[in-house]
């Protein structure tokens, strides 16, 4: 989130009249398309967004590349209706990175004093806030490659118009209405040619006929018409003569004229004419063909000419021939993508690859060096990155990467890694690896290290299949070349084990971690820092597998050795202390976990500083422990403070910041503040989709969490489809049996159960339980959760003969695996008591409720939310037994405590209030019951909404109580169902410190 002062500026700063950043037009002439212009205006005024795409090939229009005039139409619309908007902003939309960069320039334009002090992500975030506060703008997203890139912006920014251009005709049906654009009609094409070629002079009848013929020869392609018109005007060539020069050997594609061939034919003469006027212009043109098409800094081309005036003249010639356009400030250059494609195609056929070496040298000179201030270097990098990527992605066998250019790619990849965007470095790391394989061979040590780096980038991108394949091949080659026990080989073995763990393949991860540890103990010694790293990583894998009996002692041993070898406050020692605290928390020993987290946090603040990434990690872990302990009054402020610091230190969209934002949303949800939870989940999801991609594992986690928040709010119409979509994506990306997929499947079953669709819920719970037993084992904590939830579903369906044995089995297994007083064991005990009660077996239910309450008071504390749930459930059992003398005081005490601990309007507090009203009514005390029902109904309407199931229960209960009061007879109106321990909630990102 942005600092308060920046938010205030976003609210108060107004755009000056006519504000915008529209690019120049290469020709400055717009002819025809009036019908399309009017239709576009209608779409925008009616729908608020529109996409201009190419006509699909089935309509027999031009296929393949651009040149159809989409950007020209959008530019014309922006100029035509500029006065209708408060701001018109042109956004290069080839990628999410470039969208963010373009939005960032809006902050620089409107709030330069603040924008100069922050990074690109913060500027873009400020721009979005400004657009939310100031309606009536137009955003033009030019050349959208992936329509889903716009979903976040269209959902977040609703008070203006969105106009997109794209070569993609599909994928828009859920994003925006589209308007397909074909070639120009014959008359408009001829008019455009005459206007450009003849200037102000009207054409003669013969010239008009020749223009018609030439337009047909050029396939009515706007780009070809503009380039031909510019040549005719600059050289004075007659229309008929030019057509003869082109010749008639035009190859025809299946669906019309191929634009590349059309442009290439024109250039045989245009390039000759330009070279005759200014040879430098040709050199410049070939150089920019290898860069990104938009916003090429004029300063980047300074290496091409020692004389700035000569460079300016060359650019002027290119502009005169419609080869380039200038940005609004004339300090940037834009070239059409089709122009670049044709130039590169011609250049790669030449052994020298014209212009590529010059483009490489230009970037080499522009790369920031170590002397630049951090903020200045970041700004330089962000402007250079599109051009570095363009160069990397256009590498071909005929123009291999030079050693110096490889250095650029490596430096850019390292910059992205420092920014938490290593996933975006894949094209760069791929180019580096290709160069090293060519220069040094497949098995050179440097090649192997860089292959491992590429695998890490794939892992960060969530592409675990490719990451694992790369790690496996790297390890096999290192074993062959370096030997089985070489330090680099052991590092690769550790990395591969980590990738297996991320993929949920613990059967391969744990043995590999174990063998790596054994080899490091043998080769490096028992207390070498790498050996200690392996021991720590193995302990983490055991914990992931639910084997806390092996994980915790290993964490304790590693901590003791690190304290002895490295010292009490060494960063690695503090990591061990943090991880041991996580193990204690997983064991349910929250007292030791909280104490250890608090001590670790104090030491990290002292040793590393208050805002170090690892300090922030421990702070969020401590908040998570407070939350697990039911201490939300300490958890939420700590989550909020950590998020603020993460935003300030790492930036608004850094992956760790997004983890902290997700965790705060989970804290709000636990506190019953569903409005803030849902808003924060929605914002986090949009940012993760933008930064990490729509199918990254962490994006799927947030999507599942948002679905869970919708479910908690009673909005099953949004929850269930979101769960279903997330499950489908998780199955595709992570696999059918990945632990995260099993969790999402379980949560979808929860949603089906909440919707009353018990048949689908039971089937899904059963499938989840089977798969958990196969993948994780029968005694894994997640398997026991699945078993408990299946029992819940059978109980909800009234099938107690199947529910009770499942509850009993789960309780026995939890006692065996987790211990008698683990929070999850106490949950099983509570749920079994609930099943006995549902069966009417109060003689077994009440003692079990009483025992569970006593244990929760001892283990979790008197006011922990779970303790309060036990107290509430015991009161319900007393009421069922007709013992109102014990039920009512227990209800009253529970309500008072929930009001103090959770707040007056927390859903659980409202449950207690409703249950107490029901007990008063059962006693015949309607004078106390009715006001309490009325209060509960009002609060549920405010907090949960008028149609939430719990609100409907309250309304029904109040109606029954009022009827009973009117008739002075007891009614059988439904009472609120007693609260029981819920099944597992969607996973949040409980961050573990990286090794």
PDB file of N, CA and C in Angstrom, residues 825-859:
ATOM      1  N   UNK A 825      -6.126 -32.523  17.756  1.00  0.00           N
ATOM      2  CA  UNK A 825      -6.704 -33.626  18.523  1.00  0.00           C
ATOM      3  C   UNK A 825      -7.923 -33.156  19.296  1.00  0.00           C
ATOM      4  N   UNK A 826      -7.812 -31.976  19.887  1.00  0.00           N
ATOM      5  CA  UNK A 826      -8.947 -31.427  20.634  1.00  0.00           C
ATOM      6  C   UNK A 826     -10.120 -31.122  19.704  1.00  0.00           C
ATOM      7  N   UNK A 827      -9.826 -30.717  18.470  1.00  0.00           N
ATOM      8  CA  UNK A 827     -10.889 -30.507  17.486  1.00  0.00           C
ATOM      9  C   UNK A 827     -11.618 -31.823  17.209  1.00  0.00           C
ATOM     10  N   UNK A 828     -10.864 -32.903  17.031  1.00  0.00           N
ATOM     11  CA  UNK A 828     -11.486 -34.205  16.788  1.00  0.00           C
ATOM     12  C   UNK A 828     -12.346 -34.622  17.972  1.00  0.00           C
ATOM     13  N   UNK A 829     -11.847 -34.381  19.168  1.00  0.00           N
ATOM     14  CA  UNK A 829     -12.613 -34.755  20.363  1.00  0.00           C
ATOM     15  C   UNK A 829     -13.927 -33.963  20.419  1.00  0.00           C
ATOM     16  N   UNK A 830     -13.827 -32.672  20.101  1.00  0.00           N
ATOM     17  CA  UNK A 830     -15.015 -31.818  20.083  1.00  0.00           C
ATOM     18  C   UNK A 830     -16.014 -32.299  19.037  1.00  0.00           C
ATOM     19  N   UNK A 831     -15.533 -32.643  17.850  1.00  0.00           N
ATOM     20  CA  UNK A 831     -16.427 -33.067  16.773  1.00  0.00           C
ATOM     21  C   UNK A 831     -17.077 -34.415  17.070  1.00  0.00           C
ATOM     22  N   UNK A 832     -16.334 -35.323  17.703  1.00  0.00           N
ATOM     23  CA  UNK A 832     -16.916 -36.605  18.084  1.00  0.00           C
ATOM     24  C   UNK A 832     -18.041 -36.389  19.101  1.00  0.00           C
ATOM     25  N   UNK A 833     -17.800 -35.482  20.043  1.00  0.00           N
ATOM     26  CA  UNK A 833     -18.850 -35.160  21.013  1.00  0.00           C
ATOM     27  C   UNK A 833     -20.089 -34.623  20.294  1.00  0.00           C
ATOM     28  N   UNK A 834     -19.851 -33.784  19.261  1.00  0.00           N
ATOM     29  CA  UNK A 834     -20.969 -33.237  18.496  1.00  0.00           C
ATOM     30  C   UNK A 834     -21.759 -34.328  17.784  1.00  0.00           C
ATOM     31  N   UNK A 835     -21.058 -35.353  17.288  1.00  0.00           N
ATOM     32  CA  UNK A 835     -21.741 -36.459  16.608  1.00  0.00           C
ATOM     33  C   UNK A 835     -22.557 -37.278  17.605  1.00  0.00           C
ATOM     34  N   UNK A 836     -21.989 -37.520  18.800  1.00  0.00           N
ATOM     35  CA  UNK A 836     -22.746 -38.218  19.844  1.00  0.00           C
ATOM     36  C   UNK A 836     -24.009 -37.429  20.197  1.00  0.00           C
ATOM     37  N   UNK A 837     -23.863 -36.125  20.304  1.00  0.00           N
ATOM     38  CA  UNK A 837     -25.022 -35.276  20.634  1.00  0.00           C
ATOM     39  C   UNK A 837     -26.083 -35.369  19.539  1.00  0.00           C
ATOM     40  N   UNK A 838     -25.619 -35.300  18.231  1.00  0.00           N
ATOM     41  CA  UNK A 838     -26.565 -35.379  17.121  1.00  0.00           C
ATOM     42  C   UNK A 838     -27.321 -36.712  17.142  1.00  0.00           C
ATOM     43  N   UNK A 839     -26.692 -37.754  17.649  1.00  0.00           N
ATOM     44  CA  UNK A 839     -27.317 -39.072  17.738  1.00  0.00           C
ATOM     45  C   UNK A 839     -28.268 -39.162  18.933  1.00  0.00           C
ATOM     46  N   UNK A 840     -28.171 -38.149  19.814  1.00  0.00           N
ATOM     47  CA  UNK A 840     -28.993 -38.170  21.023  1.00  0.00           C
ATOM     48  C   UNK A 840     -28.325 -38.864  22.182  1.00  0.00           C
ATOM     49  N   UNK A 841     -27.048 -39.207  22.021  1.00  0.00           N
ATOM     50  CA  UNK A 841     -26.306 -39.918  23.072  1.00  0.00           C
ATOM     51  C   UNK A 841     -25.604 -38.888  23.963  1.00  0.00           C
ATOM     52  N   UNK A 842     -26.408 -38.190  24.763  1.00  0.00           N
ATOM     53  CA  UNK A 842     -25.850 -37.112  25.592  1.00  0.00           C
ATOM     54  C   UNK A 842     -24.997 -37.652  26.733  1.00  0.00           C
ATOM     55  N   UNK A 843     -25.182 -38.900  27.113  1.00  0.00           N
ATOM     56  CA  UNK A 843     -24.369 -39.467  28.192  1.00  0.00           C
ATOM     57  C   UNK A 843     -22.904 -39.598  27.779  1.00  0.00           C
ATOM     58  N   UNK A 844     -22.665 -39.761  26.455  1.00  0.00           N
ATOM     59  CA  UNK A 844     -21.271 -39.757  25.983  1.00  0.00           C
ATOM     60  C   UNK A 844     -20.845 -38.366  25.502  1.00  0.00           C
ATOM     61  N   UNK A 845     -21.779 -37.591  24.981  1.00  0.00           N
ATOM     62  CA  UNK A 845     -21.429 -36.276  24.430  1.00  0.00           C
ATOM     63  C   UNK A 845     -20.981 -35.311  25.520  1.00  0.00           C
ATOM     64  N   UNK A 846     -21.758 -35.199  26.613  1.00  0.00           N
ATOM     65  CA  UNK A 846     -21.469 -34.166  27.620  1.00  0.00           C
ATOM     66  C   UNK A 846     -20.121 -34.397  28.304  1.00  0.00           C
ATOM     67  N   UNK A 847     -19.795 -35.623  28.750  1.00  0.00           N
ATOM     68  CA  UNK A 847     -18.455 -35.798  29.358  1.00  0.00           C
ATOM     69  C   UNK A 847     -17.317 -35.484  28.386  1.00  0.00           C
ATOM     70  N   UNK A 848     -17.530 -35.813  27.100  1.00  0.00           N
ATOM     71  CA  UNK A 848     -16.476 -35.542  26.121  1.00  0.00           C
ATOM     72  C   UNK A 848     -16.337 -34.041  25.882  1.00  0.00           C
ATOM     73  N   UNK A 849     -17.468 -33.326  25.829  1.00  0.00           N
ATOM     74  CA  UNK A 849     -17.401 -31.859  25.720  1.00  0.00           C
ATOM     75  C   UNK A 849     -16.690 -31.267  26.940  1.00  0.00           C
ATOM     76  N   UNK A 850     -17.011 -31.772  28.118  1.00  0.00           N
ATOM     77  CA  UNK A 850     -16.409 -31.240  29.352  1.00  0.00           C
ATOM     78  C   UNK A 850     -14.904 -31.484  29.369  1.00  0.00           C
ATOM     79  N   UNK A 851     -14.500 -32.689  28.953  1.00  0.00           N
ATOM     80  CA  UNK A 851     -13.066 -32.994  28.923  1.00  0.00           C
ATOM     81  C   UNK A 851     -12.343 -32.115  27.902  1.00  0.00           C
ATOM     82  N   UNK A 852     -12.963 -31.921  26.752  1.00  0.00           N
ATOM     83  CA  UNK A 852     -12.342 -31.084  25.705  1.00  0.00           C
ATOM     84  C   UNK A 852     -12.202 -29.653  26.182  1.00  0.00           C
ATOM     85  N   UNK A 853     -13.242 -29.138  26.849  1.00  0.00           N
ATOM     86  CA  UNK A 853     -13.169 -27.766  27.368  1.00  0.00           C
ATOM     87  C   UNK A 853     -12.043 -27.624  28.376  1.00  0.00           C
ATOM     88  N   UNK A 854     -11.933 -28.576  29.276  1.00  0.00           N
ATOM     89  CA  UNK A 854     -10.867 -28.512  30.292  1.00  0.00           C
ATOM     90  C   UNK A 854      -9.493 -28.508  29.631  1.00  0.00           C
ATOM     91  N   UNK A 855      -9.309 -29.383  28.635  1.00  0.00           N
ATOM     92  CA  UNK A 855      -8.004 -29.455  27.965  1.00  0.00           C
ATOM     93  C   UNK A 855      -7.708 -28.183  27.171  1.00  0.00           C
ATOM     94  N   UNK A 856      -8.717 -27.643  26.517  1.00  0.00           N
ATOM     95  CA  UNK A 856      -8.489 -26.402  25.766  1.00  0.00           C
ATOM     96  C   UNK A 856      -8.156 -25.245  26.699  1.00  0.00           C
ATOM     97  N   UNK A 857      -8.783 -25.197  27.836  1.00  0.00           N
ATOM     98  CA  UNK A 857      -8.451 -24.140  28.806  1.00  0.00           C
ATOM     99  C   UNK A 857      -6.995 -24.264  29.246  1.00  0.00           C
ATOM    100  N   UNK A 858      -6.534 -25.512  29.433  1.00  0.00           N
ATOM    101  CA  UNK A 858      -5.157 -25.735  29.885  1.00  0.00           C
ATOM    102  C   UNK A 858      -4.138 -25.455  28.780  1.00  0.00           C
ATOM    103  N   UNK A 859      -4.465 -25.902  27.567  1.00  0.00           N
ATOM    104  CA  UNK A 859      -3.489 -25.832  26.470  1.00  0.00           C
ATOM    105  C   UNK A 859      -3.535 -24.489  25.754  1.00  0.00           C
TER     106      UNK A 859
END
